[in-house]
Short mmCIF file of C-alpha atoms and ligand atoms in Angstrom, two decimals:
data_model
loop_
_atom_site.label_atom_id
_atom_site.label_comp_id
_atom_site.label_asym_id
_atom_site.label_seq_id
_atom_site.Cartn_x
_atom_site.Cartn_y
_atom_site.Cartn_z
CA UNK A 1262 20.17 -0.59 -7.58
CA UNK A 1263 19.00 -0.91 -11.22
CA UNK A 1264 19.17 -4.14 -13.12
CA UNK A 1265 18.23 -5.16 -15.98
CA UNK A 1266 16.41 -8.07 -16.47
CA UNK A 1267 16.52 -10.50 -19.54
CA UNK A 1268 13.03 -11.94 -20.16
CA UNK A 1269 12.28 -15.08 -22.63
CA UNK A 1270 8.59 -14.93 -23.92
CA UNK A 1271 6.46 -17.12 -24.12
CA UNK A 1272 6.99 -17.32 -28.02
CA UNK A 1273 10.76 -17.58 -27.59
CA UNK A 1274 11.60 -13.92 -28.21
CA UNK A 1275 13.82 -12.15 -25.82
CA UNK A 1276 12.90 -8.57 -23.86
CA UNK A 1277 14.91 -6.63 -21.59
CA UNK A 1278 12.86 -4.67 -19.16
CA UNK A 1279 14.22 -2.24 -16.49
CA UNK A 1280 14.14 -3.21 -12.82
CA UNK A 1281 15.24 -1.02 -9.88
CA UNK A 1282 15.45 -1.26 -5.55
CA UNK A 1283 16.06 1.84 -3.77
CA UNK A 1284 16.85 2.05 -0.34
CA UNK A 1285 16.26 5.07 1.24
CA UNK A 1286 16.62 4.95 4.84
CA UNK A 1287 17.93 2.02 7.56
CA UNK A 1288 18.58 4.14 10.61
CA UNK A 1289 15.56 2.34 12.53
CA UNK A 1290 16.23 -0.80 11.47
CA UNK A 1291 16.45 -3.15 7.93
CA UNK A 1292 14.89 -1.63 4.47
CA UNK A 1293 11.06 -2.76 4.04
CA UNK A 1294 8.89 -1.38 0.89
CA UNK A 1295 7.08 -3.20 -1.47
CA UNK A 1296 7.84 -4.20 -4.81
CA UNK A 1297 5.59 -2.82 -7.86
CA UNK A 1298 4.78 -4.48 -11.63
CA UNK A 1299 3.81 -1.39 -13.57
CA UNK A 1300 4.64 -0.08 -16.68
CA UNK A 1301 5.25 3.41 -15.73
CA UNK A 1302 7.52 2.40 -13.16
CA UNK A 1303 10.81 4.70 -13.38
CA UNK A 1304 13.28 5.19 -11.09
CA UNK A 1305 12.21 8.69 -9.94
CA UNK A 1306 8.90 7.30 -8.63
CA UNK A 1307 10.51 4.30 -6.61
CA UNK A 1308 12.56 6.61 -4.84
CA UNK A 1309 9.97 8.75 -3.67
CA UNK A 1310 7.77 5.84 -2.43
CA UNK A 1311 11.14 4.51 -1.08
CA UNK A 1312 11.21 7.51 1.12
CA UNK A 1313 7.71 6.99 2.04
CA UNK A 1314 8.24 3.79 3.01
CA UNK A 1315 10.51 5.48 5.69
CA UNK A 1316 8.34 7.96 6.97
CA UNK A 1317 5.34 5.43 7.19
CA UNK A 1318 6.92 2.71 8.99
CA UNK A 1319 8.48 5.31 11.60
CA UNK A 1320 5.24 6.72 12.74
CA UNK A 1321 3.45 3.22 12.62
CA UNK A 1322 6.83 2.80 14.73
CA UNK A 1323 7.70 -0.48 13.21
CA UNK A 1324 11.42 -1.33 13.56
CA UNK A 1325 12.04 -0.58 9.61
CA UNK A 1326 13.49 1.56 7.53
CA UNK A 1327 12.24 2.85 3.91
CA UNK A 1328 12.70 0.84 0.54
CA UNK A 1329 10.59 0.43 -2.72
CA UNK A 1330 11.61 -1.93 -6.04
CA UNK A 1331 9.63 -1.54 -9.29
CA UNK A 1332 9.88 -3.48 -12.82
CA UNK A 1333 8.84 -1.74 -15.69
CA UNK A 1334 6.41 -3.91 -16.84
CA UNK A 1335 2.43 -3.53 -17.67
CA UNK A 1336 1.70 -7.35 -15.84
CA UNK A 1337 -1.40 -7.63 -18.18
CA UNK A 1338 0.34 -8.32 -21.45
CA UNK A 1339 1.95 -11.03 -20.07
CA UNK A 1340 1.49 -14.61 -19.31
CA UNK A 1341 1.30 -15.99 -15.35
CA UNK A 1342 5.25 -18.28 -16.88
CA UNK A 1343 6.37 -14.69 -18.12
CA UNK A 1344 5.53 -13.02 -14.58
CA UNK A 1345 6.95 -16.03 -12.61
CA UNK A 1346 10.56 -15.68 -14.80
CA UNK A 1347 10.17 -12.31 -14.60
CA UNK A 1348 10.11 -12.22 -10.49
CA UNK A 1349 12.75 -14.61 -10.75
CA UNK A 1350 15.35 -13.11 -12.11
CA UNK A 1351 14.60 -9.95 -10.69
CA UNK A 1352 15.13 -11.34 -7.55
CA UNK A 1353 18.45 -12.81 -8.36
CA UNK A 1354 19.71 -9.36 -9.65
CA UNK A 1355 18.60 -7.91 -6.35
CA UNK A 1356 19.79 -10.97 -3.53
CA UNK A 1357 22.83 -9.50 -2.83
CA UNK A 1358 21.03 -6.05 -1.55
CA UNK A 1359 17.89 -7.93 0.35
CA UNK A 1360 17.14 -10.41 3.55
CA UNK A 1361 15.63 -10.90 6.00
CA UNK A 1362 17.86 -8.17 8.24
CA UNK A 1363 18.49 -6.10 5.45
CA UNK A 1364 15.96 -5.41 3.26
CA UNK A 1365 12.48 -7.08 3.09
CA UNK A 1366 10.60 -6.35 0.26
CA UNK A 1367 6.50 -6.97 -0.35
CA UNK A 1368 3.52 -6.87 -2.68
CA UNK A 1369 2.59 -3.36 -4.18
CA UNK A 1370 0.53 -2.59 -7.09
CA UNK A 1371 0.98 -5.31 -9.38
CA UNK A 1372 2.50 -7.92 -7.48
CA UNK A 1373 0.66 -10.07 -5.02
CA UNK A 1374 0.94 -13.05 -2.68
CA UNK A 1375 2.27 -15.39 -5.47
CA UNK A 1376 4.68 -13.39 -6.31
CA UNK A 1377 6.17 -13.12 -2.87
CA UNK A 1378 6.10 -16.63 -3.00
CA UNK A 1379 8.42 -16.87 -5.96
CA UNK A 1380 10.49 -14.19 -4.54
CA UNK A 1381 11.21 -16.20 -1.49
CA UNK A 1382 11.77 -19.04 -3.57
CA UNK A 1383 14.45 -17.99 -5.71
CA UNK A 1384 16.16 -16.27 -2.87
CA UNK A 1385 16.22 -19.71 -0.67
CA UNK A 1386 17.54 -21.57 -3.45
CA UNK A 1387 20.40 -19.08 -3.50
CA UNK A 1388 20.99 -19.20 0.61
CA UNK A 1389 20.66 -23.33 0.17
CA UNK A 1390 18.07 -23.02 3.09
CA UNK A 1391 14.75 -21.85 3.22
CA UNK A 1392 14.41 -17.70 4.29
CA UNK A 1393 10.92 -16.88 5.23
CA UNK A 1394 11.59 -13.98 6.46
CA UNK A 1395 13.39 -12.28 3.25
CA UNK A 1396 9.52 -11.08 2.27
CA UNK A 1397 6.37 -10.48 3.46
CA UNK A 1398 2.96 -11.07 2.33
CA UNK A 1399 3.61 -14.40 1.16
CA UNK A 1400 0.50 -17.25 0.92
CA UNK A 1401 -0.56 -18.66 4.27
CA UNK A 1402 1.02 -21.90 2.74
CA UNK A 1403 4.95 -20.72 3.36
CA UNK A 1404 4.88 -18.08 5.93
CA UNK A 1405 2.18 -15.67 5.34
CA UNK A 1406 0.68 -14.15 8.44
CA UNK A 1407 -3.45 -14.79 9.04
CA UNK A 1408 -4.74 -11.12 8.09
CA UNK A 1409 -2.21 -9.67 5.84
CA UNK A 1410 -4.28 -9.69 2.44
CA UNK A 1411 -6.74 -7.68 3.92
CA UNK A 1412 -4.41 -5.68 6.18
CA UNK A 1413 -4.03 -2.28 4.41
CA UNK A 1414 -7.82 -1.84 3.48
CA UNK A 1415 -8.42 -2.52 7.44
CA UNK A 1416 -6.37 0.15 8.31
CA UNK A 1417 -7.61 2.29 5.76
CA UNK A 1418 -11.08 1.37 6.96
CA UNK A 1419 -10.18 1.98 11.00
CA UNK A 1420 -9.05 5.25 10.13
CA UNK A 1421 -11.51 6.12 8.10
CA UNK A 1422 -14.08 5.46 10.86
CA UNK A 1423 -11.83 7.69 12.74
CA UNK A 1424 -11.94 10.81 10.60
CA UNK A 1425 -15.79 10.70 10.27
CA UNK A 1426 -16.20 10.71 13.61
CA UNK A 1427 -13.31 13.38 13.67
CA UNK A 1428 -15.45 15.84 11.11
CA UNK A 1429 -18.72 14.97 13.41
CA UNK A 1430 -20.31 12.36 10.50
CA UNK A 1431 -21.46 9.78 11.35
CA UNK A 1432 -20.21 6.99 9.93
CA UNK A 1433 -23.91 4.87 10.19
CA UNK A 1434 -25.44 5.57 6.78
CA UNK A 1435 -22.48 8.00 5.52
CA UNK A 1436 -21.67 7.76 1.87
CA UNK A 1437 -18.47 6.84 0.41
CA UNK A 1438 -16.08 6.75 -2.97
CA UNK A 1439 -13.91 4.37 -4.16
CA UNK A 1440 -11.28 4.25 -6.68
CA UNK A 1441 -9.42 1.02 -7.25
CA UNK A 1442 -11.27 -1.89 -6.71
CA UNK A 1443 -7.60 -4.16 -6.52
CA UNK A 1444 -5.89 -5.19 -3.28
CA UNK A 1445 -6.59 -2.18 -0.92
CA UNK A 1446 -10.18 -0.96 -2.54
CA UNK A 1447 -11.77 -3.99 -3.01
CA UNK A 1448 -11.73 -5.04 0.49
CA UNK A 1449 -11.88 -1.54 1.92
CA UNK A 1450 -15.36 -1.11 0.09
CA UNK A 1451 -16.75 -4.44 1.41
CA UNK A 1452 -15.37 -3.56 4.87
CA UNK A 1453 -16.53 0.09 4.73
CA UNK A 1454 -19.93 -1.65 3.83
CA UNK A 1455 -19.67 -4.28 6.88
CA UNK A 1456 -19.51 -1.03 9.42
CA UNK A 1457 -23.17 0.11 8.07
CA UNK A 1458 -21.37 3.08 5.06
CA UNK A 1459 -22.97 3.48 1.75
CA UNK A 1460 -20.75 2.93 -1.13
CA UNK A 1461 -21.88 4.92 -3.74
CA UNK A 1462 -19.57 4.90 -6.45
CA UNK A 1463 -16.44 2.80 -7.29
CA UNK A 1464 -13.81 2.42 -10.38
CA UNK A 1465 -11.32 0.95 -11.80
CA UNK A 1466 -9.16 0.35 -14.48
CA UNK A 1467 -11.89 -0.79 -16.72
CA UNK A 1468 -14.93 1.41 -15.83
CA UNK A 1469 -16.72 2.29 -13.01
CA UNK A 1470 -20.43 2.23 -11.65
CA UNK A 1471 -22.36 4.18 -9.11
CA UNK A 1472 -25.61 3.97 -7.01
CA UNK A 1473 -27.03 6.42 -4.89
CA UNK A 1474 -28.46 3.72 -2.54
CA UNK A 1475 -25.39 1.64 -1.91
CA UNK A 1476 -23.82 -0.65 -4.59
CA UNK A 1477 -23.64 -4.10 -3.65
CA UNK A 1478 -20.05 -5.16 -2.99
CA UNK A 1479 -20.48 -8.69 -2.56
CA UNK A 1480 -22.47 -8.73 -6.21
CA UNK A 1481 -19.33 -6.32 -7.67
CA UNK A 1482 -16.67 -8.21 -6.10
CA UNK A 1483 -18.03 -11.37 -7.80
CA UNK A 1484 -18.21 -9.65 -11.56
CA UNK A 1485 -14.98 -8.83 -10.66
CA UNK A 1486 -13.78 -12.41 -9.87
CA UNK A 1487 -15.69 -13.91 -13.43
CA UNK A 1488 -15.11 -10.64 -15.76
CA UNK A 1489 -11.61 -9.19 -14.40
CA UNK A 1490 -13.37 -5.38 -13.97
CA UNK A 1491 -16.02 -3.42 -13.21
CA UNK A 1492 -16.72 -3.10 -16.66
CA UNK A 1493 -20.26 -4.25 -17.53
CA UNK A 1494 -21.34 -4.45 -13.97
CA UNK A 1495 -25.31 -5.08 -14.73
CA UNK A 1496 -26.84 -3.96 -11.51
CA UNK A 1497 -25.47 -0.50 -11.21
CA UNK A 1498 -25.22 2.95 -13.28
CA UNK A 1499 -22.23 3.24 -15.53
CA UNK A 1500 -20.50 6.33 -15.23
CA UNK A 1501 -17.25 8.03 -16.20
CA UNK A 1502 -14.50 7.22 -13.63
CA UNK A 1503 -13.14 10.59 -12.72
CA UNK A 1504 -16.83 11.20 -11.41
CA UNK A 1505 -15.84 8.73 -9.12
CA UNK A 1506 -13.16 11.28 -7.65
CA UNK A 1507 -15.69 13.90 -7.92
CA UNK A 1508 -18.85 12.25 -6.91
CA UNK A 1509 -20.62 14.28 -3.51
CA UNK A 1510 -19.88 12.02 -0.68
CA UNK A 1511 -18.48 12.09 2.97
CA UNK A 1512 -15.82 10.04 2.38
CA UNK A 1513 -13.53 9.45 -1.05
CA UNK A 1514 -10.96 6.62 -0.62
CA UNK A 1515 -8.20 7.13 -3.97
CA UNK A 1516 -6.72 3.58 -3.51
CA UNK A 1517 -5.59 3.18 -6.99
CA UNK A 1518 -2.07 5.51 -8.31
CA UNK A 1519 -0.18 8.70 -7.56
CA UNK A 1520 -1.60 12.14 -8.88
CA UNK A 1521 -5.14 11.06 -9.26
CA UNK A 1522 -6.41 14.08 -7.23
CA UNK A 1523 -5.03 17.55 -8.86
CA UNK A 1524 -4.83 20.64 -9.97
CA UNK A 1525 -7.08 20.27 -12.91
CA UNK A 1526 -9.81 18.33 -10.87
CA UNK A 1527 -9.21 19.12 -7.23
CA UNK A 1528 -12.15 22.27 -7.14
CA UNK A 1529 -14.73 19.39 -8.37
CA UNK A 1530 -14.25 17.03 -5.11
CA UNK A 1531 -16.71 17.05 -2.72
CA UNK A 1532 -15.79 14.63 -0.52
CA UNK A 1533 -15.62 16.02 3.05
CA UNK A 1534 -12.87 13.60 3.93
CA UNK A 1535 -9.91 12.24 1.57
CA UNK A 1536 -8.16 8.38 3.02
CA UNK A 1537 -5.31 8.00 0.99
CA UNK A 1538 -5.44 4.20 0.45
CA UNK A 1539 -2.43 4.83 -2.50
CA UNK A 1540 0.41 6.25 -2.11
CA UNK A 1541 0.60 9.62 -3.31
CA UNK A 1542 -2.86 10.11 -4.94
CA UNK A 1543 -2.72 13.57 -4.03
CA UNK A 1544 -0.45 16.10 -5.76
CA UNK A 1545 1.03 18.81 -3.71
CA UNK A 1546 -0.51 21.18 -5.22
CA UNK A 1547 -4.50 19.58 -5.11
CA UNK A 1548 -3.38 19.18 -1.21
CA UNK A 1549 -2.71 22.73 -0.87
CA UNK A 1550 -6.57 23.57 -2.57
CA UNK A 1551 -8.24 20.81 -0.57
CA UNK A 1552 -6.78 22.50 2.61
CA UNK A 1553 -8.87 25.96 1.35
CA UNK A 1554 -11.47 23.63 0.41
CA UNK A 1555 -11.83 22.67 4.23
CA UNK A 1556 -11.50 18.83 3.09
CA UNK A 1557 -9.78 16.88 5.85
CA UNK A 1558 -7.24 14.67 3.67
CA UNK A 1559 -6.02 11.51 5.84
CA UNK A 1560 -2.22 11.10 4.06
CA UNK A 1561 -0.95 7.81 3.49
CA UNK A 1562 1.98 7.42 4.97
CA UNK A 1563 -0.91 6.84 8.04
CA UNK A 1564 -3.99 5.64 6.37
CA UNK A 1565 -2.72 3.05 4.25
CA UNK A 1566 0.01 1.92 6.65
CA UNK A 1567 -2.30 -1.04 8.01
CA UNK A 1568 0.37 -3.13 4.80
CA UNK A 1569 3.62 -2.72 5.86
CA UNK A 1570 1.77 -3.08 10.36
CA UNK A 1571 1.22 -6.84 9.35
CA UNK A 1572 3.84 -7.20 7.41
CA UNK A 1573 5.95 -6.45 10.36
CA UNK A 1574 3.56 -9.11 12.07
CA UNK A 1575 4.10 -11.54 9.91
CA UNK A 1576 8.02 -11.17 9.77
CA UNK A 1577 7.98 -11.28 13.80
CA UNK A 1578 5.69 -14.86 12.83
CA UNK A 1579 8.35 -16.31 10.56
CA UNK A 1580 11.37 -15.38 12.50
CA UNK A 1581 9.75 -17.19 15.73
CA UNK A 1582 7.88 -19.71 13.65
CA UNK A 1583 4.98 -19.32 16.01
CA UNK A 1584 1.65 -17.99 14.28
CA UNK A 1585 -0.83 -16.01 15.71
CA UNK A 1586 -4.41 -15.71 15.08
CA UNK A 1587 -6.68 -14.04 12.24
CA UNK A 1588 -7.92 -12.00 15.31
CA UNK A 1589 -5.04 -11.48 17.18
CA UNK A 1590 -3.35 -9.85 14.12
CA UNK A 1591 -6.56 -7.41 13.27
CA UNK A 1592 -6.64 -6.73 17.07
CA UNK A 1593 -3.13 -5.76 17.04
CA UNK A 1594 -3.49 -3.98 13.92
CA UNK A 1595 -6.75 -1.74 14.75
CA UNK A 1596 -4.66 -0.70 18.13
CA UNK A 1597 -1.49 0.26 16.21
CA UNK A 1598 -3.29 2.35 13.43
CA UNK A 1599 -5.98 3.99 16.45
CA UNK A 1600 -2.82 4.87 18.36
CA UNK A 1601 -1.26 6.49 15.68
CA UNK A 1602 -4.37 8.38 14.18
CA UNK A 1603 -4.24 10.07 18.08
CA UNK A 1604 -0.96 10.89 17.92
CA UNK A 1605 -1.13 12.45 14.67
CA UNK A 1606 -4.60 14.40 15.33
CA UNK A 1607 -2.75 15.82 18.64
CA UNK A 1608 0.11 16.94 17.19
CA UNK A 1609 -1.30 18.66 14.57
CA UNK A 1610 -4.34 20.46 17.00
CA UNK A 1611 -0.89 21.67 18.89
CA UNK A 1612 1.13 22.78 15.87
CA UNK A 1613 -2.03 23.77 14.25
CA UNK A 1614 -1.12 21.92 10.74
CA UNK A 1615 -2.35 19.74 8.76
CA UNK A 1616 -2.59 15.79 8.88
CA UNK A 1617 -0.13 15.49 6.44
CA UNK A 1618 2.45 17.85 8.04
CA UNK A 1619 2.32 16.24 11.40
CA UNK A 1620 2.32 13.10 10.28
CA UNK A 1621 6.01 13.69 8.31
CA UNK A 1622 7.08 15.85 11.53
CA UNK A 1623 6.85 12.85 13.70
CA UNK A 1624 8.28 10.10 11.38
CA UNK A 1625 10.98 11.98 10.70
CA UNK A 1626 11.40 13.02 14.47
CA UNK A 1627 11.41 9.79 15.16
CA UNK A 1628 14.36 8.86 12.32
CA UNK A 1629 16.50 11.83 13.44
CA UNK A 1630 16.33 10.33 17.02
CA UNK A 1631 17.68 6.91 15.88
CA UNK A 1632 20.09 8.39 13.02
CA UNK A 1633 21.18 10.79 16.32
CA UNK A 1634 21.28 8.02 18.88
CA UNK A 1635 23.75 5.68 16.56
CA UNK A 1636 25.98 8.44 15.95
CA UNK A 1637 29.19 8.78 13.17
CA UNK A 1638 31.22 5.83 12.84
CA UNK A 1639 34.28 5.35 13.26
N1 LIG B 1371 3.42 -1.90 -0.59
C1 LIG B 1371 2.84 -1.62 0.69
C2 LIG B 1371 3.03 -0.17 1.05
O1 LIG B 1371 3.22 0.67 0.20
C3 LIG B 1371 3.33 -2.58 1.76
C4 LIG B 1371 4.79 -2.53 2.03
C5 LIG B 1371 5.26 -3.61 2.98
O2 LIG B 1371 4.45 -4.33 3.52
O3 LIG B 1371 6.48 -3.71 3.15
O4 LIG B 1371 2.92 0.21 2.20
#
């Protein structure tokens, strides 16, 4: 669905930006995919993470289906009233395609809890009874689940614990990349950090900073919190951010946007293991050459599906109205995302292919079984 979507400024002048939700699959169950703020949002690129969605959520074998929505919109140049009207309307274009059965939608780069909030909002207001379960992701406040902020960057973490031990590193004392210190990197560095890795080098949109002896996360995440980037960071080297990408390390965690690992910079990684905390931050083609490269690339539709695992928590929550624990969620969570790093590692030792390849194999396995089982109506 594409709508457009009618904007007042702050300074009374009136914008039309382009919105879009695309559902790709619902053969295991309702539409679930996050909704992105970005300003190169186009539709080509929610469809593809709309069919990601898909593939993820089958192998974390979560009862969903595969959606994505997107605004084209760079959420910087605009004030927190713009973003709030913005979300707003959106979701009014889009209520008669989501719900809580039907299509669930959640934060994604450039949205976050507040915005979830808003969503939910406008769509009660529409029902004439509050839905919590129409998103996920929402603030603890109105039916967000214990654990979900830090979800995806736990599963990213657990997995990446995982594939260390996988490649025979060590994971006490191993070094590690990040880029993207927002939602997912952030808290996967400080995580990564709690379980005894260095983290050597980190970016984002406004710089980035390295040190051979372990940056301090705590110290960056608070520069972050007072200065709104990396940029500036006193206590650490400044360096260029692509040497982030390329910096000699066991383990490089892109968590940022699609495409930041290829063709043109794929033969200067040398990272021994690649955790897709994005979606799509390897192109095909940079797969193909980290593959000859002998670099063990963790794809996202498994690494970074520790998101959509609690969001599926956290609509199970609101539909009961019974809440679980902060522990109880990451114990659940670590289980689901260990259980499907073995069943992807097996498979592919079997079919001797990659992690990528036998990831898709079994998710969409497992969506031909259920698009089988229902069958052709009438
Ligand atoms: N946007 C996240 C993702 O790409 C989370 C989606 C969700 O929780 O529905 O996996």
């Amino acid at each position: 669905m594409s709508v457009s979507i009618p904007l007042r400024r702050d300074d009374g002048v009136i914008e039309v930006l382009k919105g879009y939700r695309v559902q790709h699959n619902n053969s295991r169950g309702p539409y679930k995919g996050g909704l992105r703020f970005d300003r190169n949002v186009d539709l080509d690129e929610i469809r593809a993470l709309a069919m990601w969605m898909t593939w993820k959520c089958a192998l974390l074998d979560v009862p969903y289906g595969g959606a994505k929505g997107g605004v084209r919109v760079d959420p910087r140049r605009y004030s927190t009233g713009e973003i709030e009207r913005i979300t707003r309307r959106y979701t009014s274009e889009i209520a008669p395609v989501i719900g809580p059965n039907h299509d669930i939608p959640a934060p994604d780069v450039g949205t976050d809890e507040n915005t979830m909030a808003w969503m939910m909002d406008t769509y009660s207001v529409g029902r004439g009874h509050t839905v919590l379960g129409v998103v996920t992701g929402k603030p603890l406040d109105v039916g967000g689940s214990l654990g979900r902020s830090a979800s995806t960057s736990r599963g990213v973490v657990a997995i990446a614990l995982e594939a260390l031990r996988h490649v025979g590193i060590d994971s006490a004392g191993a070094t590690a990349a990040v880029q993207g210190f927002g939602k997912v990197g952030r808290t996967a560095a400080r995580l990564m950090q709690e379980e005894g890795l260095r983290v050597v080098a980190v970016s984002d949109a406004t710089g980035a900073v390295a040190d051979p002896d372990g940056l301090d996360v705590a110290a960056l995440e608070s520069h972050v919190d007072d200065s709104g980037g990396l940029a500036a960071f006193p206590f650490a080297k400044s360096i260029d951010a692509e040497d982030v990408l390329t910096a000699n390390v066991d383990l490089l965690v892109p968590a940022a946007v699609e495409g930041a690992i290829h063709a043109g910079n794929v033969q200067q990684v040398r990272a021994r293991v690649i955790v897709e905390g994005a979606n799509g931050p390897v192109t095909a083609e940079a797969d193909k050459a980290l593959a000859e490269l002998g670099v063990l690339v963790v794809p996202d539709i498994l690494a970074n599906a520790g998101g959509v695992v609690v969001s599926y928590f956290e609509w199970v929550q609101a539909n009961q109205s019974y809440w679980w624990s902060e522990a109880e969620v990451n114990d659940k969570l670590v289980d689901r995302m260990q259980r499907a790093w073995r069943l992807v590692t097996s498979y592919a030792v079997e079919h001797a292919v990659s992690l990528r390849l036998a990831a898709t194999c079994l998710a969409v396995e497992r969506v031909y079984k259920a698009h089988a089982a229902r069958g052709l109506y009438p």
